Amino acid sequence: VVLEFVASSGRAVTGRAGRVAGWYGNRIRFVGAVVVAALRYQPTARPLLARQLINQLRFTAVQALPFLGLIGGLIGVTVVVQAYAAALFGMSDLLGRVLVAVVVRELGPILTAIVVIGRSGTAISAELATNGALGETEALEAMGVDPLQYFVIPRIVGGGISVALLTVYFVGIALLSGGALVWMLGQMVPAVYLESLRLALSTSDVWVMLLKGVVFGLGVVTLCSYEGLTGGRTATDVPQCVTRGVVASLAFVFLVSVVFSVALYM
Amino acid sequence: VSPTLAVQFTSVVLPSHEAVVQPLSLQVSYGSVCVIQAPAVVCGQVLRLCTGLLPPDAGRVEVLGEEPSILPRSALQCLRRSLGVALQPGGLVSNLTLKMNLVVPLLYSGAAELSEAAARAEAMLARFGLEAWSEARPSAVPADVRAQTVVARALIGEPKLLLLDDPLNGLQMSQAETVLGLLHHTGRTLVITTPQASPALDSITDRTEIWSPQSVPTPRYNEVGTN
């Protein structure tokens, strides 16, 4: 009985490990195929690529500005309120360091990526799965048009640029709203607040924030595109593709964020 | 001279993964028109085999001297660019106008620059009498316009071989005559799959192959998943 239990447990572990390896393997192969497709663009397709890229930037970046601005403002206020509660206002240099550590290094890129997952990642998964269910992807493939070139690459590039720019916007709004609250509370004049941020913020913080934005954007759109492109056979597949895309993207964002933090700040 | 299309297989796998077993052996020579009459559920699968979208279960498919199932991806794409394919459902890209649906394959195959491709697309739509719809999206046009646009898209790249799945489906008699006239006028090798015989189709056909398997699985509704 014990041997049987050990054998069945071993089979279960092996089976699960195989599925996990397959999960990662499929996505890594997808990334490889995207890179190869990107190197094989016909020059004649570039005007259309540029048009799709602009559309993607408009949808992912420009249309997200109001909502992201609201979230950024609220986060800035929340962090400053917590700093106030922790009696950090007397130590002006500490307030700047807290804001940089929390907003610039961590929350800014993560919350921006989460908003992009909610707005654009879901839309990309749903649209690509619908393209598949309606036979559009197959029709393009049958004509020799690579669906990765037509559907996926403009979205991935647009996602990377958008999340990087939106992160800067989010952090800017958060720091401004935090500064406004500090000033309204009469705890600190703007010049002191700005000076504390200037002392706390290094050039590397800005570069890492931008890099995180690019990595999050590329990763989120790639994962959502993979789920949409490979999962859509019928209409009932569409919501499942969206769910899988969101879960994979969230896991990716938090995992990469931890890797960045451990690698850079420990 | 090798045939434009040579097909030899014993079964076709349906989207439901069930196999329809019935041998089919066919050779289509350059410039001829061949109609394969088969059950509706199988028609598209036969053309998917020919385009390499579906690997042959057993047997061999040779298109323009190449075997799609063993070609590397880039070579397969090159082969497909010399084909004109129209599958069911038509698969017009829903967020593009009818004109841009014709432009996309030209741009991505490197056959034309944007301005030239747009002019060719407009000319092709005009040949089908669809110029009034050129700036409309597929969802905004009647089904017969969509069906004709799918055929126009297959023709736009001046393919060596046309593979059309039931191209007259949903068309009125006059529209069917226009489509068949245009197809016949191209003088290209033409393979049409259809579930039912049609006198209009017979008028341009050199050869009709009837492929009637003993039993074809009934299409089933997919299980509805929990979201």
PDB file of C-alpha atoms in Angstrom, chain A residues 7-257:
ATOM      1  CA  ALA A   7       4.243   5.490  -6.864  1.00  0.00           C
ATOM      2  CA  SER A   8       0.940   7.304  -7.414  1.00  0.00           C
ATOM      3  CA  SER A   9       2.264  10.416  -5.648  1.00  0.00           C
ATOM      4  CA  GLY A  10       5.353  10.288  -7.841  1.00  0.00           C
ATOM      5  CA  ARG A  11       3.217   9.999 -10.960  1.00  0.00           C
ATOM      6  CA  ALA A  12       1.071  12.935  -9.840  1.00  0.00           C
ATOM      7  CA  VAL A  13       4.134  15.111  -9.136  1.00  0.00           C
ATOM      8  CA  THR A  14       5.747  14.132 -12.436  1.00  0.00           C
ATOM      9  CA  GLY A  15       2.504  14.828 -14.297  1.00  0.00           C
ATOM     10  CA  ARG A  16       2.110  18.235 -12.677  1.00  0.00           C
ATOM     11  CA  ALA A  17       5.765  19.090 -13.295  1.00  0.00           C
ATOM     12  CA  GLY A  18       5.309  18.106 -16.940  1.00  0.00           C
ATOM     13  CA  ARG A  19       2.255  20.364 -17.258  1.00  0.00           C
ATOM     14  CA  VAL A  20       4.085  23.273 -15.645  1.00  0.00           C
ATOM     15  CA  ALA A  21       7.077  22.746 -17.945  1.00  0.00           C
ATOM     16  CA  GLY A  22       4.697  22.598 -20.905  1.00  0.00           C
ATOM     17  CA  TRP A  23       2.992  25.818 -19.776  1.00  0.00           C
ATOM     18  CA  TYR A  24       6.288  27.722 -19.685  1.00  0.00           C
ATOM     19  CA  GLY A  25       7.603  25.969 -22.806  1.00  0.00           C
ATOM     20  CA  ASN A  26       4.594  27.025 -24.895  1.00  0.00           C
ATOM     21  CA  ARG A  27       4.939  30.663 -23.872  1.00  0.00           C
ATOM     22  CA  ILE A  28       8.687  30.711 -24.406  1.00  0.00           C
ATOM     23  CA  ARG A  29       8.205  29.207 -27.879  1.00  0.00           C
ATOM     24  CA  PHE A  30       5.571  31.876 -28.547  1.00  0.00           C
ATOM     25  CA  VAL A  31       8.042  34.624 -27.614  1.00  0.00           C
ATOM     26  CA  GLY A  32      10.609  33.040 -29.948  1.00  0.00           C
ATOM     27  CA  ALA A  33       8.079  32.930 -32.787  1.00  0.00           C
ATOM     28  CA  VAL A  34       7.194  36.595 -32.172  1.00  0.00           C
ATOM     29  CA  VAL A  35      10.873  37.606 -32.357  1.00  0.00           C
ATOM     30  CA  VAL A  36      11.362  35.651 -35.603  1.00  0.00           C
ATOM     31  CA  ALA A  37       8.184  37.165 -37.093  1.00  0.00           C
ATOM     32  CA  ALA A  38       9.343  40.663 -36.112  1.00  0.00           C
ATOM     33  CA  LEU A  39      12.563  40.162 -38.094  1.00  0.00           C
ATOM     34  CA  ARG A  40      10.657  39.089 -41.206  1.00  0.00           C
ATOM     35  CA  TYR A  41       8.386  42.080 -41.808  1.00  0.00           C
ATOM     36  CA  GLN A  42       7.881  42.917 -45.452  1.00  0.00           C
ATOM     37  CA  PRO A  43       8.843  46.581 -46.025  1.00  0.00           C
ATOM     38  CA  THR A  44       5.483  47.108 -47.733  1.00  0.00           C
ATOM     39  CA  ALA A  45       3.665  46.222 -44.486  1.00  0.00           C
ATOM     40  CA  ARG A  46       5.342  48.975 -42.459  1.00  0.00           C
ATOM     41  CA  PRO A  47       2.743  51.730 -43.106  1.00  0.00           C
ATOM     42  CA  LEU A  48       0.062  49.412 -41.765  1.00  0.00           C
ATOM     43  CA  LEU A  49       2.256  48.469 -38.793  1.00  0.00           C
ATOM     44  CA  ALA A  50       2.733  52.155 -37.975  1.00  0.00           C
ATOM     45  CA  ARG A  51      -1.019  52.734 -38.177  1.00  0.00           C
ATOM     46  CA  GLN A  52      -1.760  49.794 -35.878  1.00  0.00           C
ATOM     47  CA  LEU A  53       0.921  50.949 -33.439  1.00  0.00           C
ATOM     48  CA  ILE A  54      -0.610  54.426 -33.220  1.00  0.00           C
ATOM     49  CA  ASN A  55      -4.046  52.894 -32.620  1.00  0.00           C
ATOM     50  CA  GLN A  56      -2.623  50.712 -29.870  1.00  0.00           C
ATOM     51  CA  LEU A  57      -0.901  53.671 -28.183  1.00  0.00           C
ATOM     52  CA  ARG A  58      -4.135  55.643 -28.347  1.00  0.00           C
ATOM     53  CA  PHE A  59      -6.118  52.818 -26.792  1.00  0.00           C
ATOM     54  CA  THR A  60      -3.611  51.611 -24.188  1.00  0.00           C
ATOM     55  CA  ALA A  61      -1.935  54.901 -23.213  1.00  0.00           C
ATOM     56  CA  VAL A  62      -4.046  57.946 -24.120  1.00  0.00           C
ATOM     57  CA  GLN A  63      -7.453  56.549 -23.194  1.00  0.00           C
ATOM     58  CA  ALA A  64      -6.092  55.261 -19.863  1.00  0.00           C
ATOM     59  CA  LEU A  65      -4.900  58.704 -18.721  1.00  0.00           C
ATOM     60  CA  PRO A  66      -8.032  59.872 -16.827  1.00  0.00           C
ATOM     61  CA  PHE A  67      -8.490  56.667 -14.833  1.00  0.00           C
ATOM     62  CA  LEU A  68      -4.782  56.216 -14.148  1.00  0.00           C
ATOM     63  CA  GLY A  69      -4.523  59.855 -13.099  1.00  0.00           C
ATOM     64  CA  LEU A  70      -7.324  59.308 -10.581  1.00  0.00           C
ATOM     65  CA  ILE A  71      -5.622  56.207  -9.157  1.00  0.00           C
ATOM     66  CA  GLY A  72      -2.252  57.994  -9.062  1.00  0.00           C
ATOM     67  CA  GLY A  73      -3.741  60.940  -7.205  1.00  0.00           C
ATOM     68  CA  LEU A  74      -5.410  58.706  -4.645  1.00  0.00           C
ATOM     69  CA  ILE A  75      -2.250  56.642  -4.091  1.00  0.00           C
ATOM     70  CA  GLY A  76      -0.173  59.807  -3.578  1.00  0.00           C
ATOM     71  CA  VAL A  77      -2.644  61.049  -0.984  1.00  0.00           C
ATOM     72  CA  THR A  78      -2.800  57.637   0.740  1.00  0.00           C
ATOM     73  CA  VAL A  79       0.970  57.303   1.074  1.00  0.00           C
ATOM     74  CA  VAL A  80       1.279  60.848   2.460  1.00  0.00           C
ATOM     75  CA  VAL A  81      -1.546  60.204   4.942  1.00  0.00           C
ATOM     76  CA  GLN A  82       0.284  57.079   6.152  1.00  0.00           C
ATOM     77  CA  ALA A  83       3.496  59.080   6.453  1.00  0.00           C
ATOM     78  CA  TYR A  84       1.572  61.685   8.467  1.00  0.00           C
ATOM     79  CA  ALA A  85       0.152  58.947  10.695  1.00  0.00           C
ATOM     80  CA  ALA A  86       3.670  57.607  11.252  1.00  0.00           C
ATOM     81  CA  ALA A  87       4.809  61.109  12.223  1.00  0.00           C
ATOM     82  CA  LEU A  88       7.348  61.294   9.403  1.00  0.00           C
ATOM     83  CA  PHE A  89       6.568  64.911   8.521  1.00  0.00           C
ATOM     84  CA  GLY A  90       9.088  66.257  11.000  1.00  0.00           C
ATOM     85  CA  MET A  91      11.797  64.374   9.149  1.00  0.00           C
ATOM     86  CA  SER A  92      11.590  65.887   5.679  1.00  0.00           C
ATOM     87  CA  ASP A  93      14.334  63.704   4.164  1.00  0.00           C
ATOM     88  CA  LEU A  94      12.549  60.565   5.363  1.00  0.00           C
ATOM     89  CA  LEU A  95       9.274  61.534   3.669  1.00  0.00           C
ATOM     90  CA  GLY A  96      11.054  61.816   0.314  1.00  0.00           C
ATOM     91  CA  ARG A  97      12.706  58.441   0.800  1.00  0.00           C
ATOM     92  CA  VAL A  98       9.395  56.789   1.698  1.00  0.00           C
ATOM     93  CA  LEU A  99       7.680  58.268  -1.357  1.00  0.00           C
ATOM     94  CA  VAL A 100      10.476  57.191  -3.697  1.00  0.00           C
ATOM     95  CA  ALA A 101      10.672  53.684  -2.228  1.00  0.00           C
ATOM     96  CA  VAL A 102       6.915  53.102  -2.218  1.00  0.00           C
ATOM     97  CA  VAL A 103       5.609  55.066  -5.203  1.00  0.00           C
ATOM     98  CA  VAL A 104       8.505  55.316  -7.666  1.00  0.00           C
ATOM     99  CA  ARG A 105      10.152  51.954  -7.134  1.00  0.00           C
ATOM    100  CA  GLU A 106       7.208  49.679  -6.392  1.00  0.00           C
ATOM    101  CA  LEU A 107       3.615  50.887  -6.561  1.00  0.00           C
ATOM    102  CA  GLY A 108       3.929  53.073  -9.663  1.00  0.00           C
ATOM    103  CA  PRO A 109       4.999  50.361 -12.109  1.00  0.00           C
ATOM    104  CA  ILE A 110       2.852  47.645 -10.484  1.00  0.00           C
ATOM    105  CA  LEU A 111      -0.404  49.620 -10.315  1.00  0.00           C
ATOM    106  CA  THR A 112       0.109  50.975 -13.832  1.00  0.00           C
ATOM    107  CA  ALA A 113       0.577  47.423 -15.108  1.00  0.00           C
ATOM    108  CA  ILE A 114      -2.544  46.280 -13.235  1.00  0.00           C
ATOM    109  CA  VAL A 115      -4.607  49.064 -14.792  1.00  0.00           C
ATOM    110  CA  VAL A 116      -3.250  48.127 -18.237  1.00  0.00           C
ATOM    111  CA  ILE A 117      -4.083  44.460 -17.608  1.00  0.00           C
ATOM    112  CA  GLY A 118      -7.639  45.455 -16.670  1.00  0.00           C
ATOM    113  CA  ARG A 119      -8.179  47.792 -19.595  1.00  0.00           C
ATOM    114  CA  SER A 120      -5.998  46.564 -22.464  1.00  0.00           C
ATOM    115  CA  GLY A 121      -4.903  43.036 -21.560  1.00  0.00           C
ATOM    116  CA  THR A 122      -8.487  41.840 -21.275  1.00  0.00           C
ATOM    117  CA  ALA A 123      -9.435  43.618 -24.502  1.00  0.00           C
ATOM    118  CA  ILE A 124      -6.495  42.091 -26.367  1.00  0.00           C
ATOM    119  CA  SER A 125      -7.267  38.548 -25.176  1.00  0.00           C
ATOM    120  CA  ALA A 126     -10.965  38.950 -25.981  1.00  0.00           C
ATOM    121  CA  GLU A 127     -10.362  40.486 -29.405  1.00  0.00           C
ATOM    122  CA  LEU A 128      -7.802  37.894 -30.500  1.00  0.00           C
ATOM    123  CA  ALA A 129      -9.944  35.012 -29.212  1.00  0.00           C
ATOM    124  CA  THR A 130     -12.906  36.453 -31.128  1.00  0.00           C
ATOM    125  CA  ASN A 131     -10.735  36.791 -34.244  1.00  0.00           C
ATOM    126  CA  GLY A 132      -9.979  33.094 -33.874  1.00  0.00           C
ATOM    127  CA  ALA A 133     -13.589  32.078 -33.267  1.00  0.00           C
ATOM    128  CA  LEU A 134     -14.734  34.030 -36.353  1.00  0.00           C
ATOM    129  CA  GLY A 135     -12.101  32.401 -38.570  1.00  0.00           C
ATOM    130  CA  GLU A 136     -10.220  35.666 -39.140  1.00  0.00           C
ATOM    131  CA  THR A 137      -6.883  34.385 -37.839  1.00  0.00           C
ATOM    132  CA  GLU A 138      -7.140  31.250 -39.943  1.00  0.00           C
ATOM    133  CA  ALA A 139      -8.105  33.226 -43.045  1.00  0.00           C
ATOM    134  CA  LEU A 140      -5.031  35.438 -42.692  1.00  0.00           C
ATOM    135  CA  GLU A 141      -2.827  32.428 -42.137  1.00  0.00           C
ATOM    136  CA  ALA A 142      -4.265  30.717 -45.224  1.00  0.00           C
ATOM    137  CA  MET A 143      -3.256  33.760 -47.309  1.00  0.00           C
ATOM    138  CA  GLY A 144       0.329  33.710 -46.022  1.00  0.00           C
ATOM    139  CA  VAL A 145      -0.165  36.632 -43.634  1.00  0.00           C
ATOM    140  CA  ASP A 146       1.507  35.854 -40.320  1.00  0.00           C
ATOM    141  CA  PRO A 147      -1.058  36.510 -37.538  1.00  0.00           C
ATOM    142  CA  LEU A 148       1.860  37.295 -35.227  1.00  0.00           C
ATOM    143  CA  GLN A 149       2.928  40.127 -37.534  1.00  0.00           C
ATOM    144  CA  TYR A 150      -0.563  41.431 -38.133  1.00  0.00           C
ATOM    145  CA  PHE A 151      -2.271  40.958 -34.765  1.00  0.00           C
ATOM    146  CA  VAL A 152       0.416  40.557 -32.105  1.00  0.00           C
ATOM    147  CA  ILE A 153       3.585  42.553 -32.779  1.00  0.00           C
ATOM    148  CA  PRO A 154       1.951  46.016 -32.996  1.00  0.00           C
ATOM    149  CA  ARG A 155       0.154  45.285 -29.741  1.00  0.00           C
ATOM    150  CA  ILE A 156       3.299  44.120 -27.939  1.00  0.00           C
ATOM    151  CA  VAL A 157       5.362  47.124 -29.044  1.00  0.00           C
ATOM    152  CA  GLY A 158       2.490  49.480 -28.199  1.00  0.00           C
ATOM    153  CA  GLY A 159       2.096  47.813 -24.794  1.00  0.00           C
ATOM    154  CA  GLY A 160       5.777  48.207 -23.895  1.00  0.00           C
ATOM    155  CA  ILE A 161       5.858  51.896 -24.834  1.00  0.00           C
ATOM    156  CA  SER A 162       2.487  52.611 -23.222  1.00  0.00           C
ATOM    157  CA  VAL A 163       3.206  51.075 -19.813  1.00  0.00           C
ATOM    158  CA  ALA A 164       6.579  52.865 -19.577  1.00  0.00           C
ATOM    159  CA  LEU A 165       4.991  56.243 -20.379  1.00  0.00           C
ATOM    160  CA  LEU A 166       1.968  55.611 -18.167  1.00  0.00           C
ATOM    161  CA  THR A 167       4.236  54.694 -15.235  1.00  0.00           C
ATOM    162  CA  VAL A 168       5.962  58.072 -15.493  1.00  0.00           C
ATOM    163  CA  TYR A 169       2.551  59.758 -15.647  1.00  0.00           C
ATOM    164  CA  PHE A 170       1.225  57.766 -12.673  1.00  0.00           C
ATOM    165  CA  VAL A 171       4.272  58.494 -10.500  1.00  0.00           C
ATOM    166  CA  GLY A 172       4.181  62.178 -11.470  1.00  0.00           C
ATOM    167  CA  ILE A 173       0.526  62.521 -10.491  1.00  0.00           C
ATOM    168  CA  ALA A 174       1.050  60.573  -7.234  1.00  0.00           C
ATOM    169  CA  LEU A 175       3.994  62.741  -6.162  1.00  0.00           C
ATOM    170  CA  LEU A 176       2.143  65.944  -7.117  1.00  0.00           C
ATOM    171  CA  SER A 177      -1.010  64.968  -5.229  1.00  0.00           C
ATOM    172  CA  GLY A 178       1.077  63.940  -2.211  1.00  0.00           C
ATOM    173  CA  GLY A 179       2.884  67.278  -2.300  1.00  0.00           C
ATOM    174  CA  ALA A 180      -0.421  69.144  -2.592  1.00  0.00           C
ATOM    175  CA  LEU A 181      -1.771  67.361   0.505  1.00  0.00           C
ATOM    176  CA  VAL A 182       1.397  68.077   2.509  1.00  0.00           C
ATOM    177  CA  TRP A 183       1.136  71.735   1.549  1.00  0.00           C
ATOM    178  CA  MET A 184      -2.608  71.922   2.368  1.00  0.00           C
ATOM    179  CA  LEU A 185      -1.993  70.365   5.756  1.00  0.00           C
ATOM    180  CA  GLY A 186       0.529  73.127   6.360  1.00  0.00           C
ATOM    181  CA  GLN A 187       3.156  70.587   7.312  1.00  0.00           C
ATOM    182  CA  MET A 188       5.758  71.375   4.706  1.00  0.00           C
ATOM    183  CA  VAL A 189       6.310  74.113   2.123  1.00  0.00           C
ATOM    184  CA  PRO A 190       6.527  72.899  -1.495  1.00  0.00           C
ATOM    185  CA  ALA A 191      10.206  73.824  -1.780  1.00  0.00           C
ATOM    186  CA  VAL A 192      11.118  71.550   1.151  1.00  0.00           C
ATOM    187  CA  TYR A 193       8.927  68.750  -0.225  1.00  0.00           C
ATOM    188  CA  LEU A 194      10.552  68.980  -3.647  1.00  0.00           C
ATOM    189  CA  GLU A 195      13.997  69.121  -2.104  1.00  0.00           C
ATOM    190  CA  SER A 196      13.303  65.963  -0.063  1.00  0.00           C
ATOM    191  CA  LEU A 197      12.196  64.180  -3.288  1.00  0.00           C
ATOM    192  CA  ARG A 198      15.245  65.438  -5.170  1.00  0.00           C
ATOM    193  CA  LEU A 199      17.581  64.121  -2.478  1.00  0.00           C
ATOM    194  CA  ALA A 200      15.830  60.746  -2.339  1.00  0.00           C
ATOM    195  CA  LEU A 201      15.400  60.186  -6.093  1.00  0.00           C
ATOM    196  CA  SER A 202      18.423  58.926  -8.014  1.00  0.00           C
ATOM    197  CA  THR A 203      18.831  58.634 -11.770  1.00  0.00           C
ATOM    198  CA  SER A 204      18.924  54.862 -11.444  1.00  0.00           C
ATOM    199  CA  ASP A 205      15.477  54.933  -9.774  1.00  0.00           C
ATOM    200  CA  VAL A 206      14.064  56.624 -12.869  1.00  0.00           C
ATOM    201  CA  TRP A 207      15.752  54.203 -15.264  1.00  0.00           C
ATOM    202  CA  VAL A 208      14.628  51.168 -13.256  1.00  0.00           C
ATOM    203  CA  MET A 209      11.069  52.536 -13.179  1.00  0.00           C
ATOM    204  CA  LEU A 210      11.107  52.956 -16.977  1.00  0.00           C
ATOM    205  CA  LEU A 211      12.664  49.513 -17.466  1.00  0.00           C
ATOM    206  CA  LYS A 212      10.013  47.933 -15.236  1.00  0.00           C
ATOM    207  CA  GLY A 213       7.324  49.684 -17.265  1.00  0.00           C
ATOM    208  CA  VAL A 214       8.716  48.347 -20.536  1.00  0.00           C
ATOM    209  CA  VAL A 215       9.126  44.801 -19.179  1.00  0.00           C
ATOM    210  CA  PHE A 216       5.643  44.792 -17.640  1.00  0.00           C
ATOM    211  CA  GLY A 217       4.085  46.143 -20.830  1.00  0.00           C
ATOM    212  CA  LEU A 218       5.840  43.648 -23.106  1.00  0.00           C
ATOM    213  CA  GLY A 219       5.091  40.745 -20.756  1.00  0.00           C
ATOM    214  CA  VAL A 220       1.443  41.559 -20.121  1.00  0.00           C
ATOM    215  CA  VAL A 221       0.583  42.057 -23.794  1.00  0.00           C
ATOM    216  CA  THR A 222       2.569  38.985 -24.855  1.00  0.00           C
ATOM    217  CA  LEU A 223       0.792  36.752 -22.327  1.00  0.00           C
ATOM    218  CA  CYS A 224      -2.663  38.149 -23.126  1.00  0.00           C
ATOM    219  CA  SER A 225      -1.968  37.838 -26.864  1.00  0.00           C
ATOM    220  CA  TYR A 226      -0.830  34.248 -26.429  1.00  0.00           C
ATOM    221  CA  GLU A 227      -4.021  33.301 -24.594  1.00  0.00           C
ATOM    222  CA  GLY A 228      -6.225  35.087 -27.133  1.00  0.00           C
ATOM    223  CA  LEU A 229      -4.453  33.822 -30.222  1.00  0.00           C
ATOM    224  CA  THR A 230      -4.178  30.189 -29.181  1.00  0.00           C
ATOM    225  CA  GLY A 231      -7.384  29.749 -27.220  1.00  0.00           C
ATOM    226  CA  GLY A 232     -10.218  31.084 -29.356  1.00  0.00           C
ATOM    227  CA  ARG A 233     -12.095  28.347 -31.189  1.00  0.00           C
ATOM    228  CA  THR A 234     -15.674  29.130 -30.235  1.00  0.00           C
ATOM    229  CA  ALA A 235     -17.515  32.025 -28.582  1.00  0.00           C
ATOM    230  CA  THR A 236     -17.488  30.213 -25.238  1.00  0.00           C
ATOM    231  CA  ASP A 237     -13.669  30.159 -25.305  1.00  0.00           C
ATOM    232  CA  VAL A 238     -13.438  33.957 -25.285  1.00  0.00           C
ATOM    233  CA  PRO A 239     -14.091  34.651 -21.568  1.00  0.00           C
ATOM    234  CA  GLN A 240     -11.843  31.750 -20.576  1.00  0.00           C
ATOM    235  CA  CYS A 241      -9.010  33.187 -22.659  1.00  0.00           C
ATOM    236  CA  VAL A 242      -9.507  36.545 -20.940  1.00  0.00           C
ATOM    237  CA  THR A 243      -9.402  34.940 -17.497  1.00  0.00           C
ATOM    238  CA  ARG A 244      -6.245  32.985 -18.301  1.00  0.00           C
ATOM    239  CA  GLY A 245      -4.592  36.091 -19.764  1.00  0.00           C
ATOM    240  CA  VAL A 246      -5.358  38.190 -16.666  1.00  0.00           C
ATOM    241  CA  VAL A 247      -4.175  35.523 -14.208  1.00  0.00           C
ATOM    242  CA  ALA A 248      -0.940  34.899 -16.128  1.00  0.00           C
ATOM    243  CA  SER A 249      -0.273  38.633 -16.477  1.00  0.00           C
ATOM    244  CA  LEU A 250      -0.845  39.379 -12.795  1.00  0.00           C
ATOM    245  CA  ALA A 251       1.439  36.522 -11.791  1.00  0.00           C
ATOM    246  CA  PHE A 252       4.065  37.795 -14.234  1.00  0.00           C
ATOM    247  CA  VAL A 253       3.927  41.371 -12.926  1.00  0.00           C
ATOM    248  CA  PHE A 254       4.268  40.421  -9.270  1.00  0.00           C
ATOM    249  CA  LEU A 255       6.974  37.854  -9.957  1.00  0.00           C
ATOM    250  CA  VAL A 256       9.052  40.249 -12.058  1.00  0.00           C
ATOM    251  CA  SER A 257       8.560  42.989  -9.476  1.00  0.00           C
TER     252      SER A 257
END
